[in-house]
mmCIF file with all atom_site columns, C-alpha atoms in Angstrom:
data_model
loop_
_atom_site.group_PDB
_atom_site.id
_atom_site.type_symbol
_atom_site.label_atom_id
_atom_site.label_alt_id
_atom_site.label_comp_id
_atom_site.label_asym_id
_atom_site.label_entity_id
_atom_site.label_seq_id
_atom_site.pdbx_PDB_ins_code
_atom_site.Cartn_x
_atom_site.Cartn_y
_atom_site.Cartn_z
_atom_site.occupancy
_atom_site.B_iso_or_equiv
_atom_site.pdbx_formal_charge
_atom_site.auth_seq_id
_atom_site.auth_comp_id
_atom_site.auth_asym_id
_atom_site.auth_atom_id
_atom_site.pdbx_PDB_model_num
ATOM 1   C CA . MET A 1 1   ? -110.824 191.347 77.626 1.00 48.00 ? 28  MET A CA 1
ATOM 2   C CA . LEU A 1 2   ? -107.924 192.129 75.266 1.00 55.00 ? 29  LEU A CA 1
ATOM 3   C CA . CYS A 1 3   ? -104.692 193.667 76.862 1.00 51.00 ? 30  CYS A CA 1
ATOM 4   C CA . PHE A 1 4   ? -101.605 194.812 75.373 1.00 52.00 ? 31  PHE A CA 1
ATOM 5   C CA . THR A 1 5   ? -98.258  195.813 76.534 1.00 50.00 ? 32  THR A CA 1
ATOM 6   C CA . ARG A 1 6   ? -95.950  198.605 75.434 1.00 49.00 ? 33  ARG A CA 1
ATOM 7   C CA . GLN A 1 7   ? -93.845  195.874 73.712 1.00 48.00 ? 34  GLN A CA 1
ATOM 8   C CA . ASP A 1 8   ? -96.532  195.575 71.057 1.00 50.00 ? 35  ASP A CA 1
ATOM 9   C CA . PRO A 1 9   ? -95.286  196.805 67.577 1.00 44.00 ? 36  PRO A CA 1
ATOM 10  C CA . LEU A 1 10  ? -98.176  199.016 66.966 1.00 42.00 ? 37  LEU A CA 1
ATOM 11  C CA . ARG A 1 11  ? -98.096  200.584 70.396 1.00 50.00 ? 38  ARG A CA 1
ATOM 12  C CA . LEU A 1 12  ? -94.524  201.356 70.064 1.00 54.00 ? 39  LEU A CA 1
ATOM 13  C CA . MET A 1 13  ? -94.846  202.911 66.607 1.00 51.00 ? 40  MET A CA 1
ATOM 14  C CA . ALA A 1 14  ? -97.983  205.123 66.929 1.00 64.00 ? 41  ALA A CA 1
ATOM 15  C CA . GLN A 1 15  ? -99.251  205.216 70.423 1.00 77.00 ? 42  GLN A CA 1
ATOM 16  C CA . ALA A 1 16  ? -99.001  209.211 70.498 1.00 87.00 ? 43  ALA A CA 1
ATOM 17  C CA . LEU A 1 17  ? -98.961  210.050 66.771 1.00 95.00 ? 44  LEU A CA 1
ATOM 18  C CA . ASN A 1 18  ? -102.244 211.365 65.277 1.00 96.00 ? 45  ASN A CA 1
ATOM 19  C CA . GLY A 1 19  ? -103.775 210.218 62.198 1.00 96.00 ? 46  GLY A CA 1
ATOM 20  C CA . PHE A 1 20  ? -103.782 212.316 58.864 1.00 98.00 ? 47  PHE A CA 1
ATOM 21  C CA . THR A 1 21  ? -107.313 213.825 60.042 1.00 98.00 ? 48  THR A CA 1
ATOM 22  C CA . LEU A 1 22  ? -108.052 211.926 63.237 1.00 98.00 ? 49  LEU A CA 1
ATOM 23  C CA . THR A 1 23  ? -106.754 212.495 66.599 1.00 97.00 ? 50  THR A CA 1
ATOM 24  C CA . THR A 1 24  ? -105.264 209.478 68.749 1.00 96.00 ? 51  THR A CA 1
ATOM 25  C CA . ALA A 1 25  ? -106.665 208.793 72.112 1.00 97.00 ? 52  ALA A CA 1
ATOM 26  C CA . HIS A 1 26  ? -103.103 208.308 73.371 1.00 96.00 ? 53  HIS A CA 1
ATOM 27  C CA . THR A 1 27  ? -100.691 210.785 74.838 1.00 95.00 ? 54  THR A CA 1
ATOM 28  C CA . LEU A 1 28  ? -96.958  211.230 74.626 1.00 94.00 ? 55  LEU A CA 1
ATOM 29  C CA . ASP A 1 29  ? -95.053  209.365 77.577 1.00 92.00 ? 56  ASP A CA 1
ATOM 30  C CA . PRO A 1 30  ? -93.961  211.976 80.382 1.00 94.00 ? 57  PRO A CA 1
ATOM 31  C CA . GLY A 1 31  ? -90.957  214.041 79.311 1.00 95.00 ? 58  GLY A CA 1
ATOM 32  C CA . GLN A 1 32  ? -91.443  213.213 75.720 1.00 94.00 ? 59  GLN A CA 1
ATOM 33  C CA . VAL A 1 33  ? -91.552  215.865 72.898 1.00 96.00 ? 60  VAL A CA 1
ATOM 34  C CA . ALA A 1 34  ? -92.745  215.369 69.345 1.00 96.00 ? 61  ALA A CA 1
ATOM 35  C CA . LEU A 1 35  ? -91.842  217.730 66.519 1.00 97.00 ? 62  LEU A CA 1
ATOM 36  C CA . THR A 1 36  ? -93.951  217.409 63.382 1.00 98.00 ? 63  THR A CA 1
ATOM 37  C CA . LEU A 1 37  ? -93.405  219.067 59.894 1.00 98.00 ? 64  LEU A CA 1
ATOM 38  C CA . GLY A 1 38  ? -95.730  218.674 57.236 1.00 97.00 ? 65  GLY A CA 1
ATOM 39  C CA . GLY A 1 39  ? -96.589  219.807 53.681 1.00 95.00 ? 66  GLY A CA 1
ATOM 40  C CA . GLY A 1 40  ? -98.836  219.158 50.780 1.00 94.00 ? 67  GLY A CA 1
ATOM 41  C CA . THR A 1 41  ? -100.448 220.171 47.539 1.00 93.00 ? 68  THR A CA 1
ATOM 42  C CA . ASN A 1 42  ? -102.392 223.625 47.353 1.00 90.00 ? 69  ASN A CA 1
ATOM 43  C CA . SER A 1 43  ? -99.501  225.094 49.474 1.00 90.00 ? 70  SER A CA 1
ATOM 44  C CA . ASN A 1 44  ? -100.789 223.349 52.647 1.00 93.00 ? 71  ASN A CA 1
ATOM 45  C CA . TYR A 1 45  ? -97.729  223.335 55.278 1.00 96.00 ? 72  TYR A CA 1
ATOM 46  C CA . SER A 1 46  ? -97.536  222.984 59.117 1.00 98.00 ? 73  SER A CA 1
ATOM 47  C CA . ILE A 1 47  ? -95.250  222.736 62.074 1.00 98.00 ? 74  ILE A CA 1
ATOM 48  C CA . GLY A 1 48  ? -96.296  221.356 65.442 1.00 98.00 ? 75  GLY A CA 1
ATOM 49  C CA . LEU A 1 49  ? -94.717  220.862 68.730 1.00 98.00 ? 76  LEU A CA 1
ATOM 50  C CA . ALA A 1 50  ? -96.130  218.665 71.595 1.00 98.00 ? 77  ALA A CA 1
ATOM 51  C CA . TYR A 1 51  ? -94.893  217.825 75.145 1.00 98.00 ? 78  TYR A CA 1
ATOM 52  C CA . SER A 1 52  ? -95.898  215.699 78.114 1.00 96.00 ? 79  SER A CA 1
ATOM 53  C CA . PRO A 1 53  ? -95.182  217.227 81.357 1.00 97.00 ? 80  PRO A CA 1
ATOM 54  C CA . ASP A 1 54  ? -97.202  214.477 83.332 1.00 95.00 ? 81  ASP A CA 1
ATOM 55  C CA . GLN A 1 55  ? -98.594  211.043 82.681 1.00 93.00 ? 82  GLN A CA 1
ATOM 56  C CA . ALA A 1 56  ? -101.703 211.096 80.485 1.00 96.00 ? 83  ALA A CA 1
ATOM 57  C CA . LEU A 1 57  ? -101.340 214.958 79.611 1.00 98.00 ? 84  LEU A CA 1
ATOM 58  C CA . GLN A 1 58  ? -99.952  216.669 76.680 1.00 98.00 ? 85  GLN A CA 1
ATOM 59  C CA . ILE A 1 59  ? -99.715  220.190 75.599 1.00 98.00 ? 86  ILE A CA 1
ATOM 60  C CA . GLU A 1 60  ? -99.552  221.184 71.907 1.00 98.00 ? 87  GLU A CA 1
ATOM 61  C CA . ALA A 1 61  ? -98.561  224.356 69.687 1.00 99.00 ? 88  ALA A CA 1
ATOM 62  C CA . ILE A 1 62  ? -99.208  224.360 66.064 1.00 98.00 ? 89  ILE A CA 1
ATOM 63  C CA . LEU A 1 63  ? -98.874  226.646 63.125 1.00 98.00 ? 90  LEU A CA 1
ATOM 64  C CA . GLU A 1 64  ? -100.554 225.902 59.952 1.00 97.00 ? 91  GLU A CA 1
ATOM 65  C CA . ASP A 1 65  ? -101.342 227.584 56.455 1.00 94.00 ? 92  ASP A CA 1
ATOM 66  C CA . PHE A 1 66  ? -104.405 225.549 55.043 1.00 93.00 ? 93  PHE A CA 1
ATOM 67  C CA . GLY A 1 67  ? -104.424 224.602 51.218 1.00 89.00 ? 94  GLY A CA 1
ATOM 68  C CA . SER A 1 68  ? -107.627 224.135 49.385 1.00 84.00 ? 95  SER A CA 1
ATOM 69  C CA . ASP A 1 69  ? -108.927 224.475 45.821 1.00 86.00 ? 96  ASP A CA 1
ATOM 70  C CA . ASP A 1 70  ? -111.574 226.985 44.675 1.00 84.00 ? 97  ASP A CA 1
ATOM 71  C CA . SER A 1 71  ? -114.453 224.941 46.106 1.00 89.00 ? 98  SER A CA 1
ATOM 72  C CA . VAL A 1 72  ? -113.492 226.169 49.488 1.00 89.00 ? 99  VAL A CA 1
ATOM 73  C CA . SER A 1 73  ? -113.967 229.853 50.698 1.00 86.00 ? 100 SER A CA 1
ATOM 74  C CA . ALA A 1 74  ? -112.307 231.960 53.409 1.00 82.00 ? 101 ALA A CA 1
ATOM 75  C CA . ALA A 1 75  ? -115.782 231.850 55.227 1.00 83.00 ? 102 ALA A CA 1
ATOM 76  C CA . ASP A 1 76  ? -115.329 227.977 55.517 1.00 88.00 ? 103 ASP A CA 1
ATOM 77  C CA . THR A 1 77  ? -111.814 228.040 57.058 1.00 89.00 ? 104 THR A CA 1
ATOM 78  C CA . ALA A 1 78  ? -112.019 231.376 59.182 1.00 88.00 ? 105 ALA A CA 1
ATOM 79  C CA . GLY A 1 79  ? -109.286 232.927 57.255 1.00 85.00 ? 106 GLY A CA 1
ATOM 80  C CA . THR A 1 80  ? -106.808 232.388 54.330 1.00 81.00 ? 107 THR A CA 1
ATOM 81  C CA . THR A 1 81  ? -103.269 232.928 55.794 1.00 87.00 ? 108 THR A CA 1
ATOM 82  C CA . VAL A 1 82  ? -101.066 231.074 58.655 1.00 93.00 ? 109 VAL A CA 1
ATOM 83  C CA . ARG A 1 83  ? -102.798 230.460 61.798 1.00 94.00 ? 110 ARG A CA 1
ATOM 84  C CA . TYR A 1 84  ? -101.883 229.188 65.267 1.00 96.00 ? 111 TYR A CA 1
ATOM 85  C CA . MET A 1 85  ? -103.369 226.695 67.694 1.00 98.00 ? 112 MET A CA 1
ATOM 86  C CA . ALA A 1 86  ? -102.470 225.793 71.114 1.00 98.00 ? 113 ALA A CA 1
ATOM 87  C CA . GLY A 1 87  ? -104.115 223.469 73.584 1.00 99.00 ? 114 GLY A CA 1
ATOM 88  C CA . ALA A 1 88  ? -103.986 220.303 75.371 1.00 99.00 ? 115 ALA A CA 1
ATOM 89  C CA . LYS A 1 89  ? -104.843 216.503 75.434 1.00 99.00 ? 116 LYS A CA 1
ATOM 90  C CA . LEU A 1 90  ? -106.021 214.518 78.531 1.00 99.00 ? 117 LEU A CA 1
ATOM 91  C CA . GLN A 1 91  ? -106.226 210.848 78.297 1.00 98.00 ? 118 GLN A CA 1
ATOM 92  C CA . LEU A 1 92  ? -109.063 209.360 80.546 1.00 98.00 ? 119 LEU A CA 1
ATOM 93  C CA . PHE A 1 93  ? -108.665 205.660 79.717 1.00 98.00 ? 120 PHE A CA 1
ATOM 94  C CA . ASP A 1 94  ? -105.772 203.596 78.441 1.00 95.00 ? 121 ASP A CA 1
ATOM 95  C CA . GLN A 1 95  ? -106.344 200.173 77.134 1.00 94.00 ? 122 GLN A CA 1
ATOM 96  C CA . PHE A 1 96  ? -102.630 199.269 77.381 1.00 88.00 ? 123 PHE A CA 1
ATOM 97  C CA . GLN A 1 97  ? -103.148 199.666 81.200 1.00 91.00 ? 124 GLN A CA 1
ATOM 98  C CA . GLY A 1 98  ? -106.088 197.551 81.380 1.00 93.00 ? 125 GLY A CA 1
ATOM 99  C CA . ASP A 1 99  ? -109.067 199.688 80.518 1.00 97.00 ? 126 ASP A CA 1
ATOM 100 C CA . PRO A 1 100 ? -111.669 198.425 77.824 1.00 97.00 ? 127 PRO A CA 1
ATOM 101 C CA . VAL A 1 101 ? -110.527 201.235 75.407 1.00 97.00 ? 128 VAL A CA 1
ATOM 102 C CA . SER A 1 102 ? -108.332 204.182 75.175 1.00 97.00 ? 129 SER A CA 1
ATOM 103 C CA . LEU A 1 103 ? -110.426 207.582 75.564 1.00 98.00 ? 130 LEU A CA 1
ATOM 104 C CA . ALA A 1 104 ? -109.243 211.176 75.817 1.00 99.00 ? 131 ALA A CA 1
ATOM 105 C CA . VAL A 1 105 ? -110.428 214.798 75.400 1.00 99.00 ? 132 VAL A CA 1
ATOM 106 C CA . ARG A 1 106 ? -108.522 217.448 73.258 1.00 99.00 ? 133 ARG A CA 1
ATOM 107 C CA . LEU A 1 107 ? -109.034 221.088 73.074 1.00 99.00 ? 134 LEU A CA 1
ATOM 108 C CA . LEU A 1 108 ? -107.365 223.432 70.620 1.00 98.00 ? 135 LEU A CA 1
ATOM 109 C CA . ALA A 1 109 ? -107.879 227.350 70.294 1.00 97.00 ? 136 ALA A CA 1
ATOM 110 C CA . GLY A 1 110 ? -106.404 229.650 67.732 1.00 95.00 ? 137 GLY A CA 1
ATOM 111 C CA . ARG A 1 111 ? -106.906 232.158 64.992 1.00 93.00 ? 138 ARG A CA 1
ATOM 112 C CA . ASP A 1 112 ? -105.776 233.392 61.591 1.00 90.00 ? 139 ASP A CA 1
ATOM 113 C CA . MET A 1 113 ? -102.548 235.594 62.042 1.00 90.00 ? 140 MET A CA 1
ATOM 114 C CA . GLY A 1 114 ? -102.619 237.412 58.848 1.00 80.00 ? 141 GLY A CA 1
ATOM 115 C CA . GLN A 1 115 ? -106.114 239.256 59.521 1.00 70.00 ? 142 GLN A CA 1
ATOM 116 C CA . ALA A 1 116 ? -106.518 241.946 62.108 1.00 64.00 ? 143 ALA A CA 1
ATOM 117 C CA . GLY A 1 117 ? -109.473 241.096 64.340 1.00 64.00 ? 144 GLY A CA 1
ATOM 118 C CA . SER A 1 118 ? -109.645 237.587 62.795 1.00 73.00 ? 145 SER A CA 1
ATOM 119 C CA . THR A 1 119 ? -112.205 235.173 64.333 1.00 84.00 ? 146 THR A CA 1
ATOM 120 C CA . GLY A 1 120 ? -111.026 232.732 66.991 1.00 91.00 ? 147 GLY A CA 1
ATOM 121 C CA . VAL A 1 121 ? -111.776 228.903 66.448 1.00 96.00 ? 148 VAL A CA 1
ATOM 122 C CA . TRP A 1 122 ? -112.189 226.406 69.115 1.00 97.00 ? 149 TRP A CA 1
ATOM 123 C CA . ASN A 1 123 ? -111.740 222.741 68.379 1.00 98.00 ? 150 ASN A CA 1
ATOM 124 C CA . LEU A 1 124 ? -112.892 220.102 70.515 1.00 98.00 ? 151 LEU A CA 1
ATOM 125 C CA . ASP A 1 125 ? -112.113 216.325 70.017 1.00 98.00 ? 152 ASP A CA 1
ATOM 126 C CA . VAL A 1 126 ? -113.379 213.130 72.234 1.00 99.00 ? 153 VAL A CA 1
ATOM 127 C CA . PRO A 1 127 ? -111.043 210.398 70.445 1.00 98.00 ? 154 PRO A CA 1
ATOM 128 C CA . LEU A 1 128 ? -111.683 206.753 71.320 1.00 98.00 ? 155 LEU A CA 1
ATOM 129 C CA . THR A 1 129 ? -109.181 204.059 70.039 1.00 96.00 ? 156 THR A CA 1
ATOM 130 C CA . TYR A 1 130 ? -109.817 200.316 70.410 1.00 96.00 ? 157 TYR A CA 1
ATOM 131 C CA . GLN A 1 131 ? -106.710 197.921 69.903 1.00 92.00 ? 158 GLN A CA 1
ATOM 132 C CA . VAL A 1 132 ? -108.242 194.893 68.200 1.00 95.00 ? 159 VAL A CA 1
ATOM 133 C CA . ASN A 1 133 ? -104.863 193.127 68.097 1.00 92.00 ? 160 ASN A CA 1
ATOM 134 C CA . ALA A 1 134 ? -101.297 193.970 68.033 1.00 87.00 ? 161 ALA A CA 1
ATOM 135 C CA . GLN A 1 135 ? -101.637 194.811 64.289 1.00 90.00 ? 162 GLN A CA 1
ATOM 136 C CA . THR A 1 136 ? -105.019 196.696 64.159 1.00 94.00 ? 163 THR A CA 1
ATOM 137 C CA . ALA A 1 137 ? -106.735 199.568 65.821 1.00 94.00 ? 164 ALA A CA 1
ATOM 138 C CA . LEU A 1 138 ? -110.039 201.091 65.362 1.00 97.00 ? 165 LEU A CA 1
ATOM 139 C CA . LEU A 1 139 ? -110.729 204.766 65.859 1.00 98.00 ? 166 LEU A CA 1
ATOM 140 C CA . VAL A 1 140 ? -114.009 206.798 66.650 1.00 98.00 ? 167 VAL A CA 1
ATOM 141 C CA . ASN A 1 141 ? -113.458 210.503 66.826 1.00 98.00 ? 168 ASN A CA 1
ATOM 142 C CA . PRO A 1 142 ? -116.549 212.862 67.612 1.00 98.00 ? 169 PRO A CA 1
ATOM 143 C CA . ARG A 1 143 ? -115.354 216.323 67.025 1.00 97.00 ? 170 ARG A CA 1
ATOM 144 C CA . LEU A 1 144 ? -116.171 219.838 66.374 1.00 98.00 ? 171 LEU A CA 1
ATOM 145 C CA . ALA A 1 145 ? -115.058 223.443 65.408 1.00 97.00 ? 172 ALA A CA 1
ATOM 146 C CA . ALA A 1 146 ? -116.707 226.549 66.483 1.00 96.00 ? 173 ALA A CA 1
ATOM 147 C CA . PHE A 1 147 ? -116.147 230.134 65.197 1.00 94.00 ? 174 PHE A CA 1
ATOM 148 C CA . GLY A 1 148 ? -118.295 233.196 65.179 1.00 90.00 ? 175 GLY A CA 1
ATOM 149 C CA . ASN A 1 149 ? -121.747 231.848 64.259 1.00 91.00 ? 176 ASN A CA 1
ATOM 150 C CA . THR A 1 150 ? -120.441 228.664 62.677 1.00 93.00 ? 177 THR A CA 1
ATOM 151 C CA . LEU A 1 151 ? -120.502 225.271 64.376 1.00 96.00 ? 178 LEU A CA 1
ATOM 152 C CA . THR A 1 152 ? -118.970 222.383 62.381 1.00 96.00 ? 179 THR A CA 1
ATOM 153 C CA . THR A 1 153 ? -119.294 218.887 63.505 1.00 98.00 ? 180 THR A CA 1
ATOM 154 C CA . GLY A 1 154 ? -118.393 215.348 62.534 1.00 98.00 ? 181 GLY A CA 1
ATOM 155 C CA . LEU A 1 155 ? -117.813 211.850 63.501 1.00 99.00 ? 182 LEU A CA 1
ATOM 156 C CA . GLY A 1 156 ? -114.562 210.656 62.598 1.00 98.00 ? 183 GLY A CA 1
ATOM 157 C CA . LEU A 1 157 ? -114.000 206.703 61.990 1.00 99.00 ? 184 LEU A CA 1
ATOM 158 C CA . GLY A 1 158 ? -110.707 205.229 61.099 1.00 98.00 ? 185 GLY A CA 1
ATOM 159 C CA . PHE A 1 159 ? -108.242 202.285 61.091 1.00 97.00 ? 186 PHE A CA 1
ATOM 160 C CA . ASN A 1 160 ? -104.519 201.757 61.626 1.00 95.00 ? 187 ASN A CA 1
ATOM 161 C CA . TYR A 1 161 ? -103.038 198.521 60.364 1.00 95.00 ? 188 TYR A CA 1
ATOM 162 C CA . TYR A 1 162 ? -99.582  197.402 60.944 1.00 92.00 ? 189 TYR A CA 1
ATOM 163 C CA . PHE A 1 163 ? -98.986  195.457 57.892 1.00 92.00 ? 190 PHE A CA 1
ATOM 164 C CA . ALA A 1 164 ? -95.090  195.077 57.672 1.00 91.00 ? 191 ALA A CA 1
ATOM 165 C CA . GLU A 1 165 ? -92.039  195.836 59.764 1.00 87.00 ? 192 GLU A CA 1
ATOM 166 C CA . GLY A 1 166 ? -91.964  199.716 60.071 1.00 88.00 ? 193 GLY A CA 1
ATOM 167 C CA . TRP A 1 167 ? -95.120  200.162 57.917 1.00 93.00 ? 194 TRP A CA 1
ATOM 168 C CA . GLN A 1 168 ? -98.748  200.936 58.827 1.00 95.00 ? 195 GLN A CA 1
ATOM 169 C CA . LEU A 1 169 ? -101.638 201.651 56.558 1.00 97.00 ? 196 LEU A CA 1
ATOM 170 C CA . LEU A 1 170 ? -104.278 204.525 57.844 1.00 98.00 ? 197 LEU A CA 1
ATOM 171 C CA . GLY A 1 171 ? -107.785 204.959 56.380 1.00 98.00 ? 198 GLY A CA 1
ATOM 172 C CA . GLU A 1 172 ? -109.919 207.787 57.941 1.00 99.00 ? 199 GLU A CA 1
ATOM 173 C CA . ALA A 1 173 ? -113.309 209.254 56.980 1.00 99.00 ? 200 ALA A CA 1
ATOM 174 C CA . THR A 1 174 ? -115.360 211.971 58.647 1.00 98.00 ? 201 THR A CA 1
ATOM 175 C CA . PRO A 1 175 ? -119.047 212.554 57.717 1.00 98.00 ? 202 PRO A CA 1
ATOM 176 C CA . ILE A 1 176 ? -119.806 216.326 58.307 1.00 97.00 ? 203 ILE A CA 1
ATOM 177 C CA . PHE A 1 177 ? -123.372 216.842 59.976 1.00 95.00 ? 204 PHE A CA 1
ATOM 178 C CA . GLY A 1 178 ? -125.382 219.322 57.892 1.00 89.00 ? 205 GLY A CA 1
ATOM 179 C CA . ASP A 1 179 ? -124.235 220.315 54.477 1.00 86.00 ? 206 ASP A CA 1
ATOM 180 C CA . GLY A 1 180 ? -120.538 219.749 54.810 1.00 89.00 ? 207 GLY A CA 1
ATOM 181 C CA . ARG A 1 181 ? -118.544 217.357 52.541 1.00 94.00 ? 208 ARG A CA 1
ATOM 182 C CA . LEU A 1 182 ? -117.377 214.229 53.689 1.00 97.00 ? 209 LEU A CA 1
ATOM 183 C CA . VAL A 1 183 ? -113.875 214.438 54.686 1.00 98.00 ? 210 VAL A CA 1
ATOM 184 C CA . TRP A 1 184 ? -111.384 211.351 53.994 1.00 98.00 ? 211 TRP A CA 1
ATOM 185 C CA . ALA A 1 185 ? -107.688 210.440 54.049 1.00 99.00 ? 212 ALA A CA 1
ATOM 186 C CA . LEU A 1 186 ? -105.772 207.394 53.185 1.00 99.00 ? 213 LEU A CA 1
ATOM 187 C CA . GLY A 1 187 ? -102.113 206.582 53.186 1.00 99.00 ? 214 GLY A CA 1
ATOM 188 C CA . SER A 1 188 ? -99.031  205.066 54.945 1.00 98.00 ? 215 SER A CA 1
ATOM 189 C CA . ARG A 1 189 ? -96.774  205.778 57.671 1.00 96.00 ? 216 ARG A CA 1
ATOM 190 C CA . TYR A 1 190 ? -93.130  204.405 57.864 1.00 96.00 ? 217 TYR A CA 1
ATOM 191 C CA . ARG A 1 191 ? -90.881  204.240 60.766 1.00 93.00 ? 218 ARG A CA 1
ATOM 192 C CA . LEU A 1 192 ? -87.351  204.895 59.884 1.00 94.00 ? 219 LEU A CA 1
ATOM 193 C CA . PRO A 1 193 ? -85.104  201.884 61.079 1.00 92.00 ? 220 PRO A CA 1
ATOM 194 C CA . ASN A 1 194 ? -83.647  202.029 64.661 1.00 88.00 ? 221 ASN A CA 1
ATOM 195 C CA . THR A 1 195 ? -85.111  205.634 65.141 1.00 90.00 ? 222 THR A CA 1
ATOM 196 C CA . ALA A 1 196 ? -88.189  207.411 66.606 1.00 90.00 ? 223 ALA A CA 1
ATOM 197 C CA . MET A 1 197 ? -88.813  209.281 63.126 1.00 94.00 ? 224 MET A CA 1
ATOM 198 C CA . TYR A 1 198 ? -91.664  208.626 60.996 1.00 96.00 ? 225 TYR A CA 1
ATOM 199 C CA . VAL A 1 199 ? -92.879  209.706 57.544 1.00 97.00 ? 226 VAL A CA 1
ATOM 200 C CA . ASP A 1 200 ? -96.383  209.777 56.297 1.00 98.00 ? 227 ASP A CA 1
ATOM 201 C CA . LEU A 1 201 ? -97.569  209.954 52.765 1.00 99.00 ? 228 LEU A CA 1
ATOM 202 C CA . TYR A 1 202 ? -101.272 210.299 51.971 1.00 98.00 ? 229 TYR A CA 1
ATOM 203 C CA . GLY A 1 203 ? -104.059 211.561 49.909 1.00 98.00 ? 230 GLY A CA 1
ATOM 204 C CA . THR A 1 204 ? -106.916 213.529 51.459 1.00 98.00 ? 231 THR A CA 1
ATOM 205 C CA . ASN A 1 205 ? -109.715 216.052 50.661 1.00 96.00 ? 232 ASN A CA 1
ATOM 206 C CA . ALA A 1 206 ? -109.027 218.010 53.895 1.00 96.00 ? 233 ALA A CA 1
ATOM 207 C CA . VAL A 1 207 ? -107.724 221.270 53.619 1.00 95.00 ? 234 VAL A CA 1
ATOM 208 C CA . GLY A 1 208 ? -105.362 220.877 56.628 1.00 95.00 ? 235 GLY A CA 1
ATOM 209 C CA . ARG A 1 209 ? -103.801 218.288 58.913 1.00 96.00 ? 236 ARG A CA 1
ATOM 210 C CA . HIS A 1 210 ? -104.916 220.070 62.271 1.00 96.00 ? 237 HIS A CA 1
ATOM 211 C CA . GLY A 1 211 ? -108.045 221.696 63.787 1.00 96.00 ? 238 GLY A CA 1
ATOM 212 C CA . LEU A 1 212 ? -110.620 223.154 61.489 1.00 95.00 ? 239 LEU A CA 1
ATOM 213 C CA . GLY A 1 213 ? -108.516 222.006 58.587 1.00 95.00 ? 240 GLY A CA 1
ATOM 214 C CA . THR A 1 214 ? -109.467 218.467 59.181 1.00 97.00 ? 241 THR A CA 1
ATOM 215 C CA . LEU A 1 215 ? -113.331 219.215 59.234 1.00 96.00 ? 242 LEU A CA 1
ATOM 216 C CA . VAL A 1 216 ? -113.325 220.975 55.807 1.00 95.00 ? 243 VAL A CA 1
ATOM 217 C CA . GLY A 1 217 ? -113.239 219.125 52.761 1.00 94.00 ? 244 GLY A CA 1
ATOM 218 C CA . GLN A 1 218 ? -112.559 220.401 49.218 1.00 94.00 ? 245 GLN A CA 1
ATOM 219 C CA . SER A 1 219 ? -114.095 219.158 46.134 1.00 93.00 ? 246 SER A CA 1
ATOM 220 C CA . GLY A 1 220 ? -111.070 216.963 45.005 1.00 93.00 ? 247 GLY A CA 1
ATOM 221 C CA . GLY A 1 221 ? -108.300 215.372 46.529 1.00 94.00 ? 248 GLY A CA 1
ATOM 222 C CA . ARG A 1 222 ? -104.636 216.473 47.280 1.00 96.00 ? 249 ARG A CA 1
ATOM 223 C CA . LEU A 1 223 ? -101.404 214.905 48.315 1.00 97.00 ? 250 LEU A CA 1
ATOM 224 C CA . GLY A 1 224 ? -99.472  215.405 51.632 1.00 97.00 ? 251 GLY A CA 1
ATOM 225 C CA . ALA A 1 225 ? -96.301  214.319 53.477 1.00 98.00 ? 252 ALA A CA 1
ATOM 226 C CA . THR A 1 226 ? -95.278  214.541 57.154 1.00 98.00 ? 253 THR A CA 1
ATOM 227 C CA . PHE A 1 227 ? -92.208  214.062 59.118 1.00 98.00 ? 254 PHE A CA 1
ATOM 228 C CA . SER A 1 228 ? -92.557  213.241 62.915 1.00 97.00 ? 255 SER A CA 1
ATOM 229 C CA . TRP A 1 229 ? -89.771  212.935 65.518 1.00 96.00 ? 256 TRP A CA 1
ATOM 230 C CA . LEU A 1 230 ? -90.227  211.844 68.976 1.00 94.00 ? 257 LEU A CA 1
ATOM 231 C CA . VAL A 1 231 ? -87.711  212.787 71.345 1.00 93.00 ? 258 VAL A CA 1
ATOM 232 C CA . GLY A 1 232 ? -87.236  211.898 75.151 1.00 87.00 ? 259 GLY A CA 1
ATOM 233 C CA . GLN A 1 233 ? -88.376  209.146 77.421 1.00 66.00 ? 260 GLN A CA 1
#
């Protein structure tokens, strides 16, 4: 059975950072805080804060304004303005501690803030990460979003490849069950030298970086960038 330590480059770089549309099965280390700032074309922007109060537990708060073209309606995204999301992730298995895979459960809830009586949205992810070797990780991410009478479900598949010092290549695709569009994302992540700061540059058709936005795809692609800073232990 493969077993990796916390000294592996990929583990150090991205153990607790989510992908562009998929969720990682890892959590922050206890006492660690992650600040994430993101933006992209079609007026998409977001800010996220995550904190780990204990081993294998992470709590999160997010603000995001989805960005989409005319192929996506307000009915698809449960609103058209800035929305909040809050929730937690619990890691159940950790490959770096000798388990066969890393597995977690993540639950987020929120709503559009610009409309009185807007519909609340629940998001559930069950991310699984398998570290093939020190350079490559594979991701399987069953997930759903529920609001009103709408249930959107998908199966996310992805890879994370450490191809050079400080650089990772990420590719993700989520087939949506029913009549939803395939959601995809492809790009790179760079760790600034001698820091715990990361910059993502990517292309995607997802209308957002978090929650329901990662399950709704527009007809064309758009560009995005994210800055992440890990602080603490």
